[in-house]
Coordinates of C-alpha atoms in Angstrom, one line a residue:
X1 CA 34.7 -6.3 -17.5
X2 CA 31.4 -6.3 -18.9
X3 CA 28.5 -5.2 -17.1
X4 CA 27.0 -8.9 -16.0
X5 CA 23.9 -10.3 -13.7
X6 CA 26.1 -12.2 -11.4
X7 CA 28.4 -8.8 -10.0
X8 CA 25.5 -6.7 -10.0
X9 CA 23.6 -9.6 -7.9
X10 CA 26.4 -10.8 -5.6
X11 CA 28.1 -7.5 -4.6
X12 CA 24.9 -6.7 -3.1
X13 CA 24.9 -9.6 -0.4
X14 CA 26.2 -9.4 3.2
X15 CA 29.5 -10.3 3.2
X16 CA 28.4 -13.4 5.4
X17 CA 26.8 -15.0 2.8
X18 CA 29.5 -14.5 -0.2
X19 CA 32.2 -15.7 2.4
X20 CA 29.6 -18.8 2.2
X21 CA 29.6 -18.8 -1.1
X22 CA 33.3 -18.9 -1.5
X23 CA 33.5 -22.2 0.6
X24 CA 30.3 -23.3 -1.9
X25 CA 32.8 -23.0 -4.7
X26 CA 35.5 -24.5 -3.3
X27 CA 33.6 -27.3 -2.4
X28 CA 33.8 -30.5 -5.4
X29 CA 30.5 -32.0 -4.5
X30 CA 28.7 -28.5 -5.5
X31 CA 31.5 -27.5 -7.9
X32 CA 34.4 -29.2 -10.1
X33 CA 35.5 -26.7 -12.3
X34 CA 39.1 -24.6 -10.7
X35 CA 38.6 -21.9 -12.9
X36 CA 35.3 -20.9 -11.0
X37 CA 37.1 -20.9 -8.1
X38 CA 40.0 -18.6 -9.6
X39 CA 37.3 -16.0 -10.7
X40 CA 35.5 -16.0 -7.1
X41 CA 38.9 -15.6 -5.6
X42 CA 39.5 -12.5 -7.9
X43 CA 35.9 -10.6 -7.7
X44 CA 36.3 -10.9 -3.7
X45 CA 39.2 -9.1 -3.6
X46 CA 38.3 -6.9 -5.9
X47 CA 34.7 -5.8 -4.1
X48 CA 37.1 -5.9 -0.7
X49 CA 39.7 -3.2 -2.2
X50 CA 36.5 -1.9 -4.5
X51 CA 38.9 -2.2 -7.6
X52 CA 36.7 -2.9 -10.8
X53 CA 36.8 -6.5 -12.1
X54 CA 40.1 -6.9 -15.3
X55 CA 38.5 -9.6 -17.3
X56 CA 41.9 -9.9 -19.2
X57 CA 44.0 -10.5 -16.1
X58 CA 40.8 -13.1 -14.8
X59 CA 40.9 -15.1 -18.2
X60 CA 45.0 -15.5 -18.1
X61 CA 45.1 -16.6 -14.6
X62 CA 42.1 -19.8 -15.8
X63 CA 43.3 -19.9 -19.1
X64 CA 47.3 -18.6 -18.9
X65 CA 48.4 -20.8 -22.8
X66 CA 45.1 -19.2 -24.5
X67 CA 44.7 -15.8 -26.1
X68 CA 41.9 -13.5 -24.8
X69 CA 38.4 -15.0 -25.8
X70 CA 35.5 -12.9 -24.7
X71 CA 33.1 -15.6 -25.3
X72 CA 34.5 -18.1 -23.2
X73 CA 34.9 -15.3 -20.7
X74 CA 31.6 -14.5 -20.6
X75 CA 30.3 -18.3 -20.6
X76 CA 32.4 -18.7 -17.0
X77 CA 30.9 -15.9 -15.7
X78 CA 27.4 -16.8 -16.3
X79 CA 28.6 -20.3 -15.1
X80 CA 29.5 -18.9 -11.9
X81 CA 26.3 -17.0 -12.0
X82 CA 24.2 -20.5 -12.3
X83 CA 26.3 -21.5 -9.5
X84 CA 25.2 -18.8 -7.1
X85 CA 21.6 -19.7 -7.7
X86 CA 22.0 -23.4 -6.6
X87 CA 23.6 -21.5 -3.5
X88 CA 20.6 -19.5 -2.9
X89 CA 18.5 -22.4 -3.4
X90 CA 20.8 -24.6 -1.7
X91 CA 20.9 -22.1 1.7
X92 CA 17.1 -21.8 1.8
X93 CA 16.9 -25.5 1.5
X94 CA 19.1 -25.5 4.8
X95 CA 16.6 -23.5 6.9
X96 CA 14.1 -24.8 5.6
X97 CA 14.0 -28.1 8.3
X98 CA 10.3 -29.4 7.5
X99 CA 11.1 -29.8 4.1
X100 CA 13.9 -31.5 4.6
X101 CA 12.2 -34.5 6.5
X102 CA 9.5 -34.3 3.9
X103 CA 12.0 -35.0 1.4
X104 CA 14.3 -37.6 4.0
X105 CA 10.8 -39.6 4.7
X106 CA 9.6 -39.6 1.2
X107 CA 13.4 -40.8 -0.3
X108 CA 13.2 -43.2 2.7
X109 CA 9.9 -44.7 1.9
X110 CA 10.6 -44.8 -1.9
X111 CA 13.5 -47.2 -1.2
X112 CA 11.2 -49.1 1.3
X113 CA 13.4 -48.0 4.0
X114 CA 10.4 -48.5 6.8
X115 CA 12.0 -48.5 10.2
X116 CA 14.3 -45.3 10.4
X117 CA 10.8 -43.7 8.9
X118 CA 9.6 -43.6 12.4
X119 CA 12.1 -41.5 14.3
X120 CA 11.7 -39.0 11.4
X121 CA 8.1 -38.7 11.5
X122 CA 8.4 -38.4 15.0
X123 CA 10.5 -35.7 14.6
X124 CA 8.6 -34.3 11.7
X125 CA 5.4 -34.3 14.2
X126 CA 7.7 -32.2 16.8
X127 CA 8.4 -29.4 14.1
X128 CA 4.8 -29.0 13.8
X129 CA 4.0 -29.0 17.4
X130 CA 6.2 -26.4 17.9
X131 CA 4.9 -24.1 15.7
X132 CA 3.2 -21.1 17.5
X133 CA 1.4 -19.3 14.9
X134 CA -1.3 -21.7 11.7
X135 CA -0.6 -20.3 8.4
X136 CA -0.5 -21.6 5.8
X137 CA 2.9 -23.0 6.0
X138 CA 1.7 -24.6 8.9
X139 CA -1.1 -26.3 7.4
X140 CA 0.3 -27.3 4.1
X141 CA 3.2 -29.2 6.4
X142 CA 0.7 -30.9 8.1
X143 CA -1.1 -32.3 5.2
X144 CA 2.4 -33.7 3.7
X145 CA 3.2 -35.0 7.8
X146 CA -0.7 -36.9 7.5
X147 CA 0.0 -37.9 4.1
X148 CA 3.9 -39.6 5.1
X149 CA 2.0 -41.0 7.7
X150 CA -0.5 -42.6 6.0
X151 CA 1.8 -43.9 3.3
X152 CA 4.5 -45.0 6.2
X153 CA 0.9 -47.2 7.7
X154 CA 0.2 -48.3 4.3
X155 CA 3.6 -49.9 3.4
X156 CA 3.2 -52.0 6.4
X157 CA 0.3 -53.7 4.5
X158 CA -1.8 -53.8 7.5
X159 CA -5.6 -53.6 6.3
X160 CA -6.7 -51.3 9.6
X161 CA -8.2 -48.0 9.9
X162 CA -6.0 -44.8 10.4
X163 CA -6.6 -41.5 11.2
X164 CA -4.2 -40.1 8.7
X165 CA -6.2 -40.0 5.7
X166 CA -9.1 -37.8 7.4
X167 CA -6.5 -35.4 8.7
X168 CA -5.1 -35.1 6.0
X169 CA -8.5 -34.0 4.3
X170 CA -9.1 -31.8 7.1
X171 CA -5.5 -29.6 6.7
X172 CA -6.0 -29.9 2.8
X173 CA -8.8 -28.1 3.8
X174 CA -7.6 -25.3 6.2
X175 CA -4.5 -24.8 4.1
X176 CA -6.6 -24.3 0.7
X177 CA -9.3 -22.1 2.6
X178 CA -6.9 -19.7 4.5
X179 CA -4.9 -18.9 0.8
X180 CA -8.8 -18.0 -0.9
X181 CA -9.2 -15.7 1.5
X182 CA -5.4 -14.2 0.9
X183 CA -6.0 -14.2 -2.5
X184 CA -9.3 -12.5 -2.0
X185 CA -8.1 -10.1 0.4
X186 CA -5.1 -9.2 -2.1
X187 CA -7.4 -8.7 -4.9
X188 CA -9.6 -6.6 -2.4
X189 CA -7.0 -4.6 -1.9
X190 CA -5.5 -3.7 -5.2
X191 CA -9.0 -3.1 -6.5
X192 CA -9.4 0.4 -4.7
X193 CA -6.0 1.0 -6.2
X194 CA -6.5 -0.4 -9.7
X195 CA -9.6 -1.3 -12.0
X196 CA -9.2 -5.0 -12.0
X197 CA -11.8 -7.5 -12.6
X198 CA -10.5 -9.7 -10.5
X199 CA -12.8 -13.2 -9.4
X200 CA -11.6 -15.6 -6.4
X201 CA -14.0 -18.7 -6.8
X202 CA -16.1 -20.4 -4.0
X203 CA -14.6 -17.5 -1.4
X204 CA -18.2 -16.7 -0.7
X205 CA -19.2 -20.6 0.2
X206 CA -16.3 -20.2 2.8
X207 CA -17.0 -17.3 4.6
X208 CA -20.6 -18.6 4.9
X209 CA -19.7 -22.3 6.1
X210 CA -17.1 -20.8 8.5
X211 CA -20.4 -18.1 9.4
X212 CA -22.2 -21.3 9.8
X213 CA -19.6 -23.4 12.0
X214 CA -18.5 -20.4 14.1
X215 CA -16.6 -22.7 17.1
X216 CA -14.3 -23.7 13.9
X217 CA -13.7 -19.8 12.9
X218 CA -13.1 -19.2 16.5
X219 CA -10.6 -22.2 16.5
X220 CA -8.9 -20.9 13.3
X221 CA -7.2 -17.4 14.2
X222 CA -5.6 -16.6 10.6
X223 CA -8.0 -16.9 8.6
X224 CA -10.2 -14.6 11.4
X225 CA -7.1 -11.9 10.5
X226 CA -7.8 -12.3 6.4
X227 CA -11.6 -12.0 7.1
X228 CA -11.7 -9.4 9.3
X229 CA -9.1 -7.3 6.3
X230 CA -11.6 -8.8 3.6
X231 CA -15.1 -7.1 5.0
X232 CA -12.9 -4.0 5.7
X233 CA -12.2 -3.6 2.1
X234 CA -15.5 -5.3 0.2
X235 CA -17.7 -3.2 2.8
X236 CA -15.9 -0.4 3.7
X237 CA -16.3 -1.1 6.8
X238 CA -14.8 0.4 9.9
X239 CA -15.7 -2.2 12.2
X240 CA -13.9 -4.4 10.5
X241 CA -10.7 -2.3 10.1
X242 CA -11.3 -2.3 14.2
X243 CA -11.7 -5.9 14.3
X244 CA -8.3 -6.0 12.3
X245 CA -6.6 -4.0 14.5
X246 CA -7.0 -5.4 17.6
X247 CA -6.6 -9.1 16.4
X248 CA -3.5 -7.9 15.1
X249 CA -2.2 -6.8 18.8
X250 CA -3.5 -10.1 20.5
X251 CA -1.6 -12.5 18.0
X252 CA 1.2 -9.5 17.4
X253 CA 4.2 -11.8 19.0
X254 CA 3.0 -14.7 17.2
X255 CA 2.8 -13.5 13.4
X256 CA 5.6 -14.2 11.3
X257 CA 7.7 -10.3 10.4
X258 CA 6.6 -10.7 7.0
X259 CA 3.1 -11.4 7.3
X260 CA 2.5 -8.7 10.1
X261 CA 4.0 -6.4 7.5
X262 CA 1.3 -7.4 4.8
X263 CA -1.6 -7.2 7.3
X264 CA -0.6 -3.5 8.7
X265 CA 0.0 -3.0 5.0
X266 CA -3.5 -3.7 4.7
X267 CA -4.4 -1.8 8.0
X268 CA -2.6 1.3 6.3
X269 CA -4.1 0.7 2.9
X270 CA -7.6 1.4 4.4
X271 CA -6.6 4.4 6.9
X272 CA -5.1 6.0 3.4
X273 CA -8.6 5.5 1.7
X274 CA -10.2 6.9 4.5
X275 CA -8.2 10.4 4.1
X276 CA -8.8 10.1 0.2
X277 CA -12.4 10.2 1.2
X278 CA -12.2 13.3 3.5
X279 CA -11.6 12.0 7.3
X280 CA -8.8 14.1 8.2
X281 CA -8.8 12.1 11.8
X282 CA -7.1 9.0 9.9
X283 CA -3.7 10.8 9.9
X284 CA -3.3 10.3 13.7
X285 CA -4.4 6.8 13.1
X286 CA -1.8 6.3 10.2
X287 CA 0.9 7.8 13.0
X288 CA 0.0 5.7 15.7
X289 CA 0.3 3.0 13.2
X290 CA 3.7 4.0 12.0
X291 CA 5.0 4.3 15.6
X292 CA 3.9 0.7 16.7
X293 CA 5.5 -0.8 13.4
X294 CA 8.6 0.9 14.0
X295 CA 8.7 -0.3 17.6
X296 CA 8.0 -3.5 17.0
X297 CA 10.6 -4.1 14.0
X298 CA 8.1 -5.1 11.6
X299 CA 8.2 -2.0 9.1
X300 CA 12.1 -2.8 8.2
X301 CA 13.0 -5.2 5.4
X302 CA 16.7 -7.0 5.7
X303 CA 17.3 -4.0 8.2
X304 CA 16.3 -1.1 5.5
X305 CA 12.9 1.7 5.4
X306 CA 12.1 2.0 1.6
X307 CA 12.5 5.7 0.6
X308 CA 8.5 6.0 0.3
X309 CA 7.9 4.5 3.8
X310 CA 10.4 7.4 4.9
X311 CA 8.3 9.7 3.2
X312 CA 4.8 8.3 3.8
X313 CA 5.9 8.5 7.9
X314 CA 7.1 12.1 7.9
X315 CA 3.8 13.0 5.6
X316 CA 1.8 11.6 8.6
X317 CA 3.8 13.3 11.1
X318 CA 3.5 16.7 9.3
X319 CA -0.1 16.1 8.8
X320 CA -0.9 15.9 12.7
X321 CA 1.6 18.5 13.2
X322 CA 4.1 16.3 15.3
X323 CA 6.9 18.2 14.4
X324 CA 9.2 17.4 17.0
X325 CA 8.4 14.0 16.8
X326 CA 8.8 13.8 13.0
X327 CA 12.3 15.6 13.0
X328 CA 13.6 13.3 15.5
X329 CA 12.3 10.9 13.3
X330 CA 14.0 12.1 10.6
X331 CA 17.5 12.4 12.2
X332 CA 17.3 9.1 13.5
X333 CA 16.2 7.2 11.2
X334 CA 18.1 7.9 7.9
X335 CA 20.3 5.6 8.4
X336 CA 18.2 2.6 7.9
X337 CA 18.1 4.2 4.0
X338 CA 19.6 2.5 1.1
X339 CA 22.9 4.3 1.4
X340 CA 22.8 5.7 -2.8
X341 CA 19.3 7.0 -1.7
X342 CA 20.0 8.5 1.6
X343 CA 21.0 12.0 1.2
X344 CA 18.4 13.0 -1.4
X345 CA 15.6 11.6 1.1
X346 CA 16.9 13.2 4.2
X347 CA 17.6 16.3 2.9
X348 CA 13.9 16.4 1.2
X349 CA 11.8 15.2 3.8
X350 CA 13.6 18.0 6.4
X351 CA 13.3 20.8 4.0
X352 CA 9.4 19.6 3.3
X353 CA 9.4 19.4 7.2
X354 CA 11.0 22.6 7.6
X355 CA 8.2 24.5 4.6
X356 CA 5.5 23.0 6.6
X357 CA 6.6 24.1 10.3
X358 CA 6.7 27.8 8.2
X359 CA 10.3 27.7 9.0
X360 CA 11.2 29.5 5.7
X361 CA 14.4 30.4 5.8
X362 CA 15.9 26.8 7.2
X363 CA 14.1 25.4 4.5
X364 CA 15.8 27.6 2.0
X365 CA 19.6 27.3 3.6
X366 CA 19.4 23.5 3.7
X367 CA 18.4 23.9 0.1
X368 CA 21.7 25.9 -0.7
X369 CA 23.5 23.2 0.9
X370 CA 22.7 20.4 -0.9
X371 CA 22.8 19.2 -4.7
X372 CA 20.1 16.5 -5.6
X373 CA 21.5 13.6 -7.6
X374 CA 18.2 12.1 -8.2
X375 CA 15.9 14.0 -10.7
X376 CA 12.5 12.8 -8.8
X377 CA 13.9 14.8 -5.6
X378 CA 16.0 17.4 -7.3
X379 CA 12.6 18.8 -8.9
X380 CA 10.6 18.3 -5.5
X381 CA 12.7 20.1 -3.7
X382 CA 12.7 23.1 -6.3
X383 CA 8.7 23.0 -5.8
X384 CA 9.0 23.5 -2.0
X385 CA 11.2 26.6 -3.4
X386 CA 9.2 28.4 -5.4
X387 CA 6.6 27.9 -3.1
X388 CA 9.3 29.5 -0.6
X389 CA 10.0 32.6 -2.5
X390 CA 6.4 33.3 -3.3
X391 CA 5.7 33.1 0.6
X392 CA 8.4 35.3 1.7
X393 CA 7.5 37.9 -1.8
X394 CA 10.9 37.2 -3.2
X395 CA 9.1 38.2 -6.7
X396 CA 12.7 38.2 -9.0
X397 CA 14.3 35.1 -7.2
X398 CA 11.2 33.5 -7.4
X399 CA 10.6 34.3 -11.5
X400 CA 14.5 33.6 -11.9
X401 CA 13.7 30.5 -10.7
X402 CA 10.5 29.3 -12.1
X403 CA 12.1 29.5 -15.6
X404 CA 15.2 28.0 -14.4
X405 CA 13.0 24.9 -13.1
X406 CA 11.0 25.1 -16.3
X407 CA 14.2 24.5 -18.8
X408 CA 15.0 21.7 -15.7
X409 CA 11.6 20.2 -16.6
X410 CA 11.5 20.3 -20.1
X411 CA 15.2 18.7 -20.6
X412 CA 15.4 16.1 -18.1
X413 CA 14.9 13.0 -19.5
X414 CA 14.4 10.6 -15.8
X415 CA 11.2 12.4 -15.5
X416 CA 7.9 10.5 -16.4
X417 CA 6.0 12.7 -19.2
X418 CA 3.3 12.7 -16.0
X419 CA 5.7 14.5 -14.0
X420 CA 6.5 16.6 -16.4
X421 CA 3.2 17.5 -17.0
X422 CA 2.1 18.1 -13.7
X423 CA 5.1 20.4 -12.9
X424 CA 4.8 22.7 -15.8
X425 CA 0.9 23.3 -15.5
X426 CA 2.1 24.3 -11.4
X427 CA 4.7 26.8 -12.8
X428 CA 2.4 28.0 -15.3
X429 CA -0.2 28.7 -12.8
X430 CA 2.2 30.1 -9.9
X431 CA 3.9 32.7 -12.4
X432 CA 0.3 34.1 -13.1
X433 CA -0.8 34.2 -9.5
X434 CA 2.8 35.6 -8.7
X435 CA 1.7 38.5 -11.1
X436 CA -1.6 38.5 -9.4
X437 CA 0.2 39.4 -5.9
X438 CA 2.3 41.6 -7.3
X439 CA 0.5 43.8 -9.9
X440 CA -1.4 46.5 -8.7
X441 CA -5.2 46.1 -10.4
X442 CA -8.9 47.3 -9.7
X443 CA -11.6 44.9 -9.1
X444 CA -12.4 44.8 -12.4
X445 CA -9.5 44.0 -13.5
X446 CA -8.6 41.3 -10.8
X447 CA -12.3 39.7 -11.6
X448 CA -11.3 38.6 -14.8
X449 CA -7.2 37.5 -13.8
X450 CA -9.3 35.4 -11.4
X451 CA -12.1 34.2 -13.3
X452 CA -8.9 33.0 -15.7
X453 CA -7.1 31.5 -12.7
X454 CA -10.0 29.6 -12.0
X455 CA -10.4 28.2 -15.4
X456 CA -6.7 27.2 -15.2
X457 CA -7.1 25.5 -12.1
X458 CA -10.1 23.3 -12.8
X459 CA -8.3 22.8 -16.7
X460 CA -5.0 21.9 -16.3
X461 CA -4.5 18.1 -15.4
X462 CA -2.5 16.8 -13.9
X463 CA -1.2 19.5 -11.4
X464 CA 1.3 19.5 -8.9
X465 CA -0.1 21.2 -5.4
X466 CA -2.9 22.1 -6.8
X467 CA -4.3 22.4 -3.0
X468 CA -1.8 24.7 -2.0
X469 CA -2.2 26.2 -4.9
X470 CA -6.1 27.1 -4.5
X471 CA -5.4 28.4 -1.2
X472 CA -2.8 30.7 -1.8
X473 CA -5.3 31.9 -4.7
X474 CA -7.9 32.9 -2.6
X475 CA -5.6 34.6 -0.5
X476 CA -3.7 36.7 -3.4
X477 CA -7.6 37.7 -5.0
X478 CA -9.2 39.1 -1.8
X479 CA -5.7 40.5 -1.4
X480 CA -5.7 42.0 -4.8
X481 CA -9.1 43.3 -5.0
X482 CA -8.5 45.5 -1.5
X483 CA -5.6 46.8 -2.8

């Protein structure tokens, strides 16, 4: 079968949802054609007894009098493709309940159908009430509820005031101000990532009307969340990242998942800048951070860690030196990995664990244990090696291996030409500080090797570990001149 969108997207849903899908197809008002319904039949049992797809035996069971077409073959599969969107449309649509009555209410009053109006915006009004956190969802919805309202008053013909058509200025408002200051936070945030010369309009005139009306910022808690991660990031300021942090645990069990995740993004974000710019202590913040997010369910996405918020927690763990923590970690957590990525990051994160703890030799026998599949890893984990053998003055395993790595390097073509770049300037400069440790020289002699080594250092760029790689430096020259 040839490689198409709609196996490489479906096979990846919960089998839930494709058992829904099925029914989707089988059902005339969404679907007409039988042949669709053939082909879905097929490709589930083919993902259940994981046999590849035979688009020959497919097309002779929806077309059994026609010879093979591949055209036609194709056109039902991306048919079937089109079909899966209007489900994924069609399923959001069906937990999405205040647009539904928006929709109900404004087909109702198009065909003048005034009196069932009234239970529905009643209803409509209880959605809204129920509602225990004001984001922007919230406020959008009630600016359509006002707005029904308004037009539900109006079709009555009754010449009176209502107080629909001010609230429905006054959401307009709170929805449009609480997405500037998103949009100004996100551009905030990407700009000490990225040079960007990003501009969010009027964002200034709101923060100063809401510093001029402060009962209506106090009355307005998520737009005090986006300010308070705004001035963190326009002003560096740690108060703010305070501020942040502690609104963040007040309204924690009110914040929708994904939102929480893109404020502690933003929390995380700052703490990261913070150790870029030298303050050490923001590791044991980043930790604390980690453990609360993982407590509270909000770091996972559909029920999965990312490989680099796997990585970025052990870093933190390693960096405040909470090893047992971080291993535990480690052993209990893997299994929330993307299952094709799981062995690689285990098996990397415990052997970086293992280098850092100065546990050299469980580093180096999970290392004969495992073969990396993914290039990214395969070479990180060769790294921690060399950096292994130089440690324990394993001076042949260690050159055999450094020109094994190098070919690696040089031949592999998954590697960015970054990576590459970064990882040959490290072997070039750990091969000559290997010969540094190892060769016996006078001061003299060792002056200019280091006065070389130093000029490497500070001229090759980009380089991998270069901080390890200064420190063992100074270590190997005062070594080399006493010997």
């Amino acid at each position: 079968m040839k490689k198409n969108r709609f196996l490489d997207l479906y096979q990846n849903f919960p089998a839930k949802e494709r058992k829904q899908f099925v029914l989707y197809v089988h059902s005339v008002f969404f679907n007409q054609n039988k042949n669709l319904q053939a082909l879905i039949e097929v490709i589930e049992q083919c993902i259940k007894t994981k046999k590849a797809v035979d688009k020959r035996e497919v097309y002779i069971l929806c077309f059994p009098q026609e010879a093979y077409n591949e055209l036609k073959y194709n056109n039902l599969v991306s048919d079937l493709l089109y079909l899966f969107y209007d489900f994924l449309a069609q399923s959001r649509y069906t937990r999405e309940k205040v647009l539904q009555k928006q929709l109900l209410i404004r087909t109702l009053l198009d065909q003048e159908c005034l009196e069932p109006c009234v239970m529905h915006l009643e209803r409509y009004a209880q959605l809204q009430e129920a509602q225990s956190w004001q984001d922007s969802n919230y406020w959008y919805a009630a600016y359509q509820l006002q707005d029904l309202q308004d037009q539900h008053l109006m079709s009555q013909e009754k010449r009176t005031y209502t107080p629909h058509l001010q609230s429905r200025s006054d959401a307009l408002d709170r929805y449009y101000q609480l997405e500037k200051i998103k949009i100004a936070c996100d551009m905030a945030s990407r700009s000490t990532a990225v040079k960007a010369n990003y501009h969010c309009a009027f964002i200034d005139d709101i923060i100063h009307w809401y510093q001029d009306h402060p009962q209506e910022l106090a009355s307005f808690p998520a737009f005090q969340l986006y300010l308070a991660a705004f001035n963190m990031f326009t002003r560096n300021d740690e108060g703010a990242y305070l501020q942040l942090k502690n609104l963040l645990q007040t309204h924690l069990k009110l914040i929708p998942q994904q939102e929480l995740r893109l404020l502690y993004t933003y929390v995380l974000n700052f703490a990261v800048l913070r150790i870029n710019s030298g303050e050490t202590k923001y590791y044991q913040e980043i930790l604390l951070l980690y453990k609360l997010l993982l407590d509270e369910a909000i770091i996972f996405k559909n029920g999965t860690l990312t490989q680099w918020t796997f990585t970025n927690i052990i870093t933190a763990g390693i960096r405040t030196r909470d090893y047992e923590w971080t291993e535990r970690f480690i052993e209990d957590y893997q299994h929330y990995l993307a299952p094709d990525l799981r062995q690689n990051v285990y098996t990397y994160n415990l052997v970086n664990l293992y280098f850092e703890k100065k546990d050299y030799h469980s580093a180096l026998r999970k290392l004969h244990n495992v073969e990396f599949t993914d290039a990214f890893y395969h070479l990180s984990a060769k790294l921690i090696q060399l950096k292994t053998y130089y440690l324990l003055a394993e001076h042949e395993a260690l050159l055999a291996l450094i020109n094994a790595t190098r070919r690696f390097v040089q031949r592999n073509r998954q590697l960015s030409d970054y990576q590459k770049k970064s990882s040959l300037n490290f072997l070039h400069i750990l091969q000559r500080l290997s010969q540094l440790y190892y060769a016996a020289m006078n001061i003299r002699d060792a002056g200019k090797f280091k006065k070389q080594l130093e000029n490497d250092l500070e001229a090759l760029q980009p380089l991998a570990n270069k901080q390890w790689l200064e420190e063992v430096f100074e270590q190997n020259f005062s070594f080399a001149t006493k010997h």
